[in-house]
């Protein structure tokens, strides 16, 4: 019997902290309160408020529209925030007009992306929407004038998005911009096992680290994401396992620099990749994200072996940015053109058919015509099938913004010239007539085809047969364009299903286990009762009706009793 009492007391202590005012103290305090007579307002002076007072608003019942700009890392953050909000009760809508709150998840890489972000804030305010800002723009420069008075959630605080949204809906402005640390050491970010709504239920985006080891003079993202902080290998493997158990058939590894993974925690990228390969089901695929040349040079042999694995796409994104060593030095890229060529030449030799994607910045400060021609020659030599061409934009607060700028017209012309060179060759013409196995994962932009990818992560369009979605299909290539091929499925081909279970429905929350559901509901009840918002009893009612309720009646009665005591005073 004493043991049972002890157990109950521990539960009560979890609910009511030692710092809470005791009922006796509350009663004593009431005796010292001098009643104040309220003056009645005349009816003619009473004005009806359009908005109810904040304490009468019930959080968790609103509709939220989420807009994300930028890289796959940012997209993963957006998926995590959507999952947490949905699991709390908010409805995630794709209709911005019907939403009560806009969650705008920004990108700071280029000025046009920030312009879209700023315009969206203005539009939200014009439409009288509540706004929460996320992503790299407010993290890097939270004191900008157009961000004043608005709620902000930092890139490492996305696990607290529910709190920020809740307070914003009540009319408050909240800013959480701190870093995640453990014993003073910076962590990779929020937990990987948080609830999530995948934009594509078949694709899981896993951020393996945040930040980087470089200090590129043009980069604003560094101001937001900071120095390198890697997730432990075990946590990443567990996340991959969970994803496959939810019907995912393709995993993207992402970060600001995947090649630098593990240098802060005593491991490296090849070690992680070999661990992940062990848990990938047959037919499912892994795509590796962007890596800078300096950090891949040390692991070329191992990386070639991994990229030859049948469950890993033979694809690598290696930004060169410029083919001029003097410009690379001004950029502080920490490699020379010869290093880039060494990486590409080695991988093309050891991984036949590999797709190498790269980035180029046109018009970086100090770039001469000769520098630019060196870049043109590099593209002509390697004829990259995937090339991201970016006109240079000076980002506020970066060293490059203070350098002598190339005239705008010159930057535009160089961007145009490089684009024309890129479109002058067709990288897939020689593949017409080939037979390929492709993994189908999404709709095409025009919704006329399904999009699949072959072993080299080259885009192959296939007919819209629902049987193909999420499956590995064998096709004959009959047409090729600049960015795609078209494949005709074989009439007698086997359609292989890589998923070990049925994929989640679009919009369904990932990562919600019975235990985490129970935890979220208890957390909501406790939060409601502590804040006196008046919805705790509703939460209890919902909890009692829920199938996941596994509490004994005695504990339930104790909790209700404590809740009533808290809410009465």
XYZ file of C-alpha atoms in Angstrom:
569
model
C 0.000 0.000 0.000
C 2.727 2.569 0.773
C 4.257 1.842 -2.611
C 0.998 2.719 -4.337
C 0.796 5.975 -2.400
C 4.357 6.808 -3.339
C 3.512 6.257 -6.991
C 0.548 8.594 -6.804
C 2.585 11.294 -5.079
C 5.191 11.128 -7.838
C 2.509 11.640 -10.478
C 1.121 14.630 -8.585
C 4.586 16.177 -8.367
C 4.897 15.836 -12.096
C 1.663 17.778 -12.505
C 2.002 20.401 -9.753
C 5.514 21.707 -9.243
C 7.039 22.626 -5.882
C 7.034 26.293 -6.879
C 3.240 26.443 -7.247
C 1.256 28.403 -4.677
C -0.494 26.142 -2.150
C -4.307 26.351 -1.784
C -3.880 27.602 1.816
C -1.595 30.408 0.641
C -4.072 31.396 -2.052
C -6.877 31.575 0.507
C -4.739 33.682 2.863
C -3.867 36.039 0.025
C -7.538 36.511 -0.803
C -8.192 37.951 2.674
C -5.786 40.792 1.911
C -7.461 41.745 -1.336
C -9.506 44.959 -1.198
C -12.630 44.644 -3.356
C -12.908 47.283 -6.064
C -16.246 48.495 -7.290
C -16.558 48.259 -11.058
C -18.118 51.185 -12.873
C -20.763 50.175 -15.323
C -20.344 51.568 -18.771
C -23.393 53.040 -20.358
C -24.670 51.108 -23.319
C -23.841 53.906 -25.704
C -20.153 53.775 -24.741
C -19.839 50.018 -25.164
C -18.095 49.059 -28.367
C -18.105 45.507 -29.642
C -14.660 44.149 -30.273
C -14.152 42.419 -33.588
C -11.629 40.041 -32.058
C -12.294 38.096 -28.871
C -9.881 38.560 -25.962
C -6.801 36.364 -26.160
C -7.822 34.164 -23.255
C -11.010 33.130 -25.083
C -9.146 31.917 -28.194
C -8.734 28.157 -28.293
C -5.347 27.264 -29.833
C -5.195 24.100 -31.910
C -8.408 24.786 -33.823
C -7.071 27.141 -36.504
C -6.053 26.591 -40.112
C -2.405 27.166 -41.011
C -0.828 27.740 -44.412
C 2.880 26.917 -44.714
C 5.094 28.318 -47.470
C 8.713 27.189 -47.820
C 11.450 28.585 -50.053
C 14.940 27.227 -50.679
C 16.893 24.032 -50.253
C 15.860 20.514 -49.280
C 17.124 21.173 -45.717
C 14.633 24.011 -45.442
C 11.914 21.812 -46.935
C 12.606 19.173 -44.305
C 12.264 21.823 -41.581
C 8.926 22.852 -43.078
C 7.715 19.241 -43.053
C 8.658 18.876 -39.384
C 6.828 22.065 -38.425
C 3.720 20.971 -40.321
C 3.773 17.586 -38.597
C 3.991 19.037 -35.114
C 1.205 21.532 -35.733
C -1.073 18.890 -37.248
C -0.431 16.456 -34.392
C -1.428 19.198 -31.947
C -4.751 19.714 -33.705
C -4.140 22.533 -36.180
C -5.341 21.977 -39.732
C -2.662 22.405 -42.395
C -4.278 23.917 -45.474
C -3.034 24.505 -49.010
C -5.433 27.420 -49.389
C -3.713 30.584 -48.155
C -6.931 32.587 -48.247
C -8.775 30.370 -45.764
C -5.858 30.123 -43.319
C -5.910 31.920 -39.972
C -2.107 31.999 -39.780
C 0.691 31.961 -42.337
C 3.940 30.203 -41.452
C 6.575 31.553 -43.855
C 9.781 29.491 -44.017
C 12.418 31.596 -45.770
C 15.654 31.227 -47.766
C 18.503 33.751 -47.640
C 20.752 32.421 -50.415
C 19.698 34.969 -53.052
C 17.991 38.335 -52.977
C 14.967 37.274 -55.110
C 14.067 34.582 -52.566
C 14.107 37.136 -49.767
C 12.050 39.524 -51.898
C 9.351 36.851 -52.274
C 9.465 36.311 -48.521
C 9.099 40.029 -47.789
C 6.209 40.360 -50.239
C 4.441 37.414 -48.626
C 4.703 39.086 -45.211
C 3.178 42.252 -46.654
C 0.386 40.253 -48.296
C -0.385 38.441 -45.034
C -0.612 41.718 -43.155
C -2.857 43.224 -45.823
C -5.153 40.189 -45.543
C -5.178 40.466 -41.727
C -3.484 37.091 -41.225
C -1.452 36.124 -38.190
C 2.178 35.523 -39.231
C 5.026 33.348 -37.940
C 8.410 33.628 -39.663
C 10.942 30.816 -39.938
C 14.025 29.856 -41.927
C 17.343 31.511 -42.636
C 16.289 35.131 -43.269
C 14.995 36.002 -39.778
C 17.611 33.776 -38.139
C 20.436 35.658 -39.861
C 18.966 39.178 -39.515
C 16.133 39.259 -36.962
C 16.377 43.040 -36.496
C 15.405 44.030 -40.029
C 12.683 46.694 -40.078
C 10.134 44.587 -41.952
C 10.388 41.843 -39.288
C 9.595 44.122 -36.354
C 6.741 42.996 -34.135
C 6.434 39.595 -35.820
C 6.911 36.171 -34.266
C 10.070 34.317 -35.296
C 11.143 30.719 -34.801
C 14.832 29.946 -35.335
C 16.222 27.171 -37.511
C 17.265 25.156 -34.450
C 14.026 25.774 -32.549
C 11.522 24.166 -34.935
C 10.540 21.664 -32.230
C 8.859 24.610 -30.437
C 6.745 25.745 -33.363
C 3.505 24.869 -31.551
C 4.353 27.271 -28.718
C 5.184 30.096 -31.105
C 2.045 29.592 -33.194
C -0.136 29.333 -30.099
C 1.147 32.594 -28.647
C 0.919 34.349 -32.008
C -2.719 33.336 -32.388
C -3.357 34.851 -28.942
C -1.952 38.136 -30.237
C 1.547 37.939 -28.772
C 4.907 38.308 -30.517
C 7.411 35.548 -29.738
C 11.016 35.087 -30.837
C 12.991 31.876 -30.312
C 16.406 32.120 -31.964
C 18.696 30.172 -29.640
C 20.974 27.233 -30.432
C 20.507 23.622 -29.324
C 23.351 22.608 -26.999
C 24.317 19.634 -24.883
C 26.905 20.341 -22.177
C 27.948 23.436 -24.094
C 28.364 21.595 -27.412
C 26.185 22.730 -30.303
C 23.803 20.089 -31.627
C 22.611 19.420 -35.162
C 19.190 20.845 -34.349
C 15.778 19.593 -33.276
C 15.188 15.871 -32.739
C 14.849 13.732 -35.851
C 11.946 11.699 -34.464
C 9.504 14.628 -34.359
C 6.144 14.353 -36.136
C 6.360 15.259 -39.805
C 4.138 15.684 -42.853
C 6.128 14.730 -45.936
C 5.354 16.812 -48.995
C 5.803 13.567 -50.898
C 4.925 10.504 -48.759
C 7.385 8.432 -50.804
C 10.424 10.661 -50.154
C 12.086 11.259 -46.781
C 14.485 14.203 -46.484
C 17.014 13.699 -43.679
C 19.260 16.543 -42.564
C 22.487 14.842 -41.471
C 24.123 18.028 -40.168
C 23.606 21.748 -40.050
C 26.091 24.499 -40.794
C 29.497 24.046 -42.400
C 33.240 24.485 -41.900
C 33.699 27.144 -44.579
C 33.393 30.922 -44.457
C 32.563 31.744 -48.083
C 32.567 35.499 -48.586
C 29.263 35.550 -50.497
C 27.280 33.221 -48.213
C 24.472 34.505 -46.005
C 23.336 31.008 -45.003
C 26.383 30.696 -42.756
C 24.985 33.541 -40.632
C 21.827 31.505 -40.073
C 23.023 27.894 -39.884
C 26.389 28.562 -38.261
C 29.299 26.166 -37.858
C 29.140 22.441 -38.472
C 27.018 20.378 -36.085
C 26.333 16.747 -37.009
C 23.645 14.345 -35.863
C 24.870 11.046 -34.353
C 25.016 8.177 -36.843
C 22.638 6.023 -34.780
C 19.927 8.700 -34.813
C 20.179 9.062 -38.589
C 19.976 5.305 -39.125
C 16.960 5.101 -36.810
C 15.250 7.872 -38.764
C 15.876 6.021 -42.024
C 14.435 2.800 -40.555
C 11.342 4.617 -39.373
C 10.879 6.188 -42.811
C 10.983 2.835 -44.573
C 8.475 1.465 -42.068
C 6.128 4.266 -43.168
C 6.274 3.358 -46.855
C 9.089 5.646 -48.009
C 11.025 4.322 -51.010
C 13.560 7.140 -51.510
C 15.752 8.982 -49.016
C 17.531 12.279 -49.626
C 20.449 13.172 -47.394
C 20.813 16.910 -47.088
C 22.773 19.631 -45.299
C 24.768 22.737 -46.111
C 27.718 20.410 -46.849
C 27.202 16.650 -46.575
C 30.905 16.005 -47.222
C 31.816 17.626 -43.900
C 29.516 15.309 -41.955
C 30.935 13.886 -38.742
C 34.106 15.955 -38.479
C 32.799 17.488 -35.258
C 31.798 14.159 -33.667
C 34.673 11.892 -34.674
C 33.208 10.134 -37.706
C 32.828 10.745 -41.452
C 30.404 10.540 -44.364
C 31.425 7.107 -45.750
C 30.924 5.533 -42.317
C 27.397 6.938 -42.179
C 26.581 5.863 -45.737
C 27.667 2.250 -45.175
C 25.458 2.119 -42.066
C 22.496 3.489 -44.026
C 22.972 1.110 -46.944
C 22.483 -1.792 -44.527
C 18.897 -0.717 -43.736
C 17.701 0.284 -47.228
C 15.152 -2.258 -48.540
C 15.691 -3.790 -51.947
C 14.406 -1.476 -54.654
C 14.489 1.625 -52.449
C 17.104 4.287 -53.168
C 19.309 6.813 -51.398
C 20.341 10.151 -52.896
C 23.324 12.017 -51.505
C 23.139 15.803 -51.251
C 25.610 18.570 -52.014
C 29.241 18.221 -50.975
C 32.066 20.714 -51.446
C 35.305 19.477 -53.088
C 37.676 19.794 -50.076
C 35.825 17.271 -47.926
C 35.216 14.646 -50.577
C 38.868 14.528 -51.666
C 39.835 12.535 -48.573
C 37.239 9.833 -49.241
C 37.276 9.389 -53.018
C 37.915 5.621 -52.969
C 35.168 4.899 -50.433
C 32.743 7.293 -52.086
C 33.231 5.584 -55.438
C 32.401 2.209 -53.861
C 29.274 3.635 -52.220
C 28.063 5.375 -55.387
C 28.389 2.042 -57.229
C 26.015 0.387 -54.749
C 22.719 -0.692 -56.391
C 20.640 1.066 -53.704
C 22.504 4.394 -53.982
C 22.006 6.782 -56.903
C 25.211 7.319 -58.896
C 24.742 11.050 -58.497
C 26.730 13.760 -56.742
C 26.263 17.517 -56.511
C 29.683 19.224 -56.304
C 29.564 23.041 -56.636
C 32.547 24.548 -58.444
C 31.191 28.176 -58.487
C 34.006 29.402 -60.769
C 36.797 27.967 -62.893
C 39.148 30.794 -61.949
C 41.530 30.147 -59.054
C 41.781 33.857 -58.282
C 37.995 34.139 -57.955
C 37.839 30.982 -55.839
C 40.404 32.574 -53.557
C 38.277 35.725 -53.258
C 35.311 33.510 -52.466
C 37.380 31.654 -49.810
C 36.283 28.329 -51.262
C 39.369 26.471 -49.932
C 40.056 24.533 -53.132
C 41.370 25.206 -56.625
C 39.995 24.208 -60.026
C 42.464 21.301 -60.180
C 40.934 19.859 -56.980
C 37.465 19.964 -58.510
C 38.669 18.306 -61.705
C 40.432 15.606 -59.726
C 37.220 14.718 -57.893
C 35.103 14.696 -61.055
C 37.642 12.773 -63.172
C 38.134 10.121 -60.493
C 34.411 9.552 -59.962
C 33.656 9.455 -63.693
C 36.336 6.793 -64.080
C 35.364 4.665 -61.068
C 31.578 5.125 -61.305
C 30.699 4.730 -65.003
C 27.771 6.894 -66.037
C 27.716 8.952 -62.832
C 25.789 12.222 -62.933
C 27.791 15.195 -61.674
C 25.767 18.331 -60.948
C 27.455 21.635 -60.210
C 26.793 25.323 -59.444
C 28.306 28.424 -61.025
C 28.084 32.059 -59.898
C 28.238 34.619 -62.718
C 29.625 38.076 -62.015
C 31.260 37.596 -58.625
C 33.090 40.813 -57.562
C 36.385 41.129 -59.405
C 35.526 38.535 -62.074
C 37.218 39.521 -65.332
C 36.298 38.461 -68.860
C 39.233 36.029 -68.740
C 37.967 34.518 -65.486
C 34.539 34.040 -66.999
C 35.950 32.443 -70.146
C 37.760 29.901 -67.964
C 34.382 28.969 -66.514
C 32.841 28.659 -69.983
C 35.688 26.317 -71.000
C 35.088 24.117 -67.941
C 31.402 23.714 -68.837
C 32.296 23.003 -72.460
C 34.794 20.357 -71.343
C 32.545 18.464 -68.909
C 29.115 19.256 -70.390
C 27.412 18.878 -67.039
C 23.913 17.383 -67.430
C 22.727 19.372 -64.406
C 24.025 22.918 -64.004
C 22.691 25.550 -61.589
C 23.559 29.001 -62.950
C 23.276 31.887 -60.501
C 23.778 35.570 -61.139
C 25.691 37.044 -58.212
C 23.635 38.996 -55.684
C 25.442 40.832 -52.860
C 23.891 39.689 -49.579
C 23.826 42.198 -46.695
C 26.471 41.610 -44.049
C 28.705 39.408 -46.208
C 32.295 40.382 -47.144
C 31.484 40.058 -50.849
C 28.858 42.792 -50.544
C 31.652 45.248 -49.717
C 33.846 44.259 -52.676
C 33.994 46.112 -55.976
C 30.933 44.899 -57.892
C 30.728 43.783 -61.493
C 28.248 46.013 -63.400
C 24.714 44.608 -63.454
C 24.528 44.488 -67.251
C 27.786 42.514 -67.405
C 26.482 40.011 -64.826
C 23.273 39.549 -66.790
C 25.128 39.045 -70.057
C 27.470 36.465 -68.551
C 24.531 34.619 -67.034
C 22.834 34.624 -70.436
C 25.982 33.430 -72.255
C 26.509 30.542 -69.848
C 22.842 29.557 -70.085
C 23.067 29.495 -73.878
C 26.129 27.242 -73.696
C 24.366 24.908 -71.284
C 21.335 24.618 -73.583
C 23.503 24.015 -76.649
C 23.989 20.321 -75.864
C 21.613 17.467 -75.053
C 23.106 15.099 -72.465
C 20.634 12.255 -72.974
C 20.396 11.820 -76.749
C 22.731 8.820 -76.720
C 20.461 7.005 -74.256
C 17.506 6.638 -76.626
C 16.953 2.912 -77.163
C 18.332 1.884 -73.769
C 16.405 -0.299 -71.335
C 16.441 1.088 -67.793
C 15.012 0.350 -64.371
C 13.432 3.451 -62.861
C 11.847 4.310 -59.518
C 8.564 6.243 -59.854
C 8.013 8.811 -57.085
C 5.947 11.832 -58.190
C 3.813 13.674 -60.735
C 5.384 15.774 -63.445
C 4.991 19.547 -63.243
C 2.304 19.543 -65.957
C 0.613 16.468 -64.409
C 0.782 14.650 -67.760
C 3.331 12.019 -66.652
C 4.772 10.331 -63.611
C 8.379 11.249 -62.792
C 10.866 8.452 -62.233
C 14.649 8.328 -61.877
C 17.127 5.773 -63.143
C 20.288 4.583 -61.403
C 22.059 7.862 -62.269
C 19.214 10.029 -60.938
C 18.327 11.103 -64.467
C 14.689 12.080 -64.865
C 12.530 9.652 -66.836
C 8.873 10.414 -67.608
C 6.529 7.402 -67.686
C 2.782 7.016 -68.357
C 0.408 7.865 -65.508
C -0.533 4.347 -64.476
C -1.425 4.344 -60.738
C 0.129 0.888 -60.494
C 3.567 2.439 -61.125
C 3.621 5.017 -58.297
C 6.193 4.089 -55.664
C 7.373 1.126 -57.745
C 10.487 0.106 -59.623
C 9.577 -0.278 -63.317
C 11.537 -1.431 -66.375
C 11.203 0.900 -69.385
C 12.554 1.413 -72.901
C 13.802 4.968 -73.547
C 12.180 6.301 -76.732
C 12.705 10.075 -76.482
C 15.159 12.498 -74.878
C 14.968 16.200 -74.040
C 17.313 18.627 -72.331
C 16.298 17.708 -68.789
C 14.475 14.393 -69.191
C 13.943 11.158 -71.046
C 10.662 9.383 -71.786
C 10.295 5.701 -71.046
C 7.790 3.111 -72.295
C 7.109 0.349 -69.735
C 7.636 -3.149 -71.024
C 4.401 -5.051 -71.584
C 5.680 -8.077 -69.669
C 7.803 -6.163 -67.151
C 7.656 -6.973 -63.475
C 6.616 -4.018 -61.316
C 8.666 -4.259 -58.143
C 7.451 -2.728 -54.882
C 10.382 -1.512 -52.741
C 8.246 -0.278 -49.832
C 7.992 -2.685 -46.914
C 4.588 -1.245 -45.995
C 1.843 0.942 -47.436
C 2.956 4.586 -47.772
C 1.245 7.200 -45.622
C -1.558 9.160 -47.250
C -0.733 12.668 -48.475
C -1.004 14.990 -45.492
C -0.815 12.168 -42.955
C 1.483 12.797 -40.002
C 4.646 10.707 -39.845
C 6.330 9.560 -36.659
C 3.257 9.516 -34.408
C 3.469 6.407 -32.254
C 1.004 5.431 -29.542
C 3.445 6.628 -26.895
C 4.109 9.979 -28.543
C 0.388 10.561 -29.123
C -0.258 10.028 -25.433
C 2.639 12.325 -24.523
C 1.380 15.097 -26.818
C -2.127 14.920 -25.383
C -0.897 15.038 -21.776
C 1.422 17.915 -22.678
C -1.504 19.793 -24.206
C -3.709 19.219 -21.132
C -0.996 20.327 -18.738
C -0.212 23.401 -20.825
C -3.890 24.348 -20.980
C -4.450 23.926 -17.255
C -1.254 25.809 -16.355
C -2.136 28.748 -18.601
C -5.752 28.849 -17.487
C -6.906 28.952 -21.095
C -10.103 27.157 -20.236
C -9.689 24.252 -22.648
C -8.020 21.726 -20.380
C -11.298 20.018 -19.550
C -12.064 19.707 -23.262
C -8.661 18.104 -23.725
C -9.402 15.675 -20.901
C -12.691 14.783 -22.540
C -10.923 14.149 -25.825
C -8.299 12.103 -24.036
C -10.930 9.938 -22.351
C -12.615 9.286 -25.699
C -9.304 8.479 -27.405
C -8.387 4.891 -28.130
C -4.860 5.574 -26.960
C -6.006 6.280 -23.426
C -4.228 3.753 -21.227
C -4.402 5.409 -17.824
C -5.941 3.867 -14.724
C -9.147 5.498 -13.427
C -7.392 6.353 -10.154
C -4.626 8.334 -11.876
C -7.213 9.995 -14.089
C -9.214 11.134 -11.063
C -6.099 12.517 -9.386
C -5.187 14.493 -12.490
C -8.692 15.916 -12.883
C -8.713 16.913 -9.196
C -5.393 18.723 -9.495
C -6.492 20.391 -12.721
C -9.640 21.716 -11.053
C -7.641 23.080 -8.112
C -5.288 24.904 -10.503
C -8.063 26.359 -12.625
C -10.153 27.565 -9.677
C -7.553 29.954 -8.287
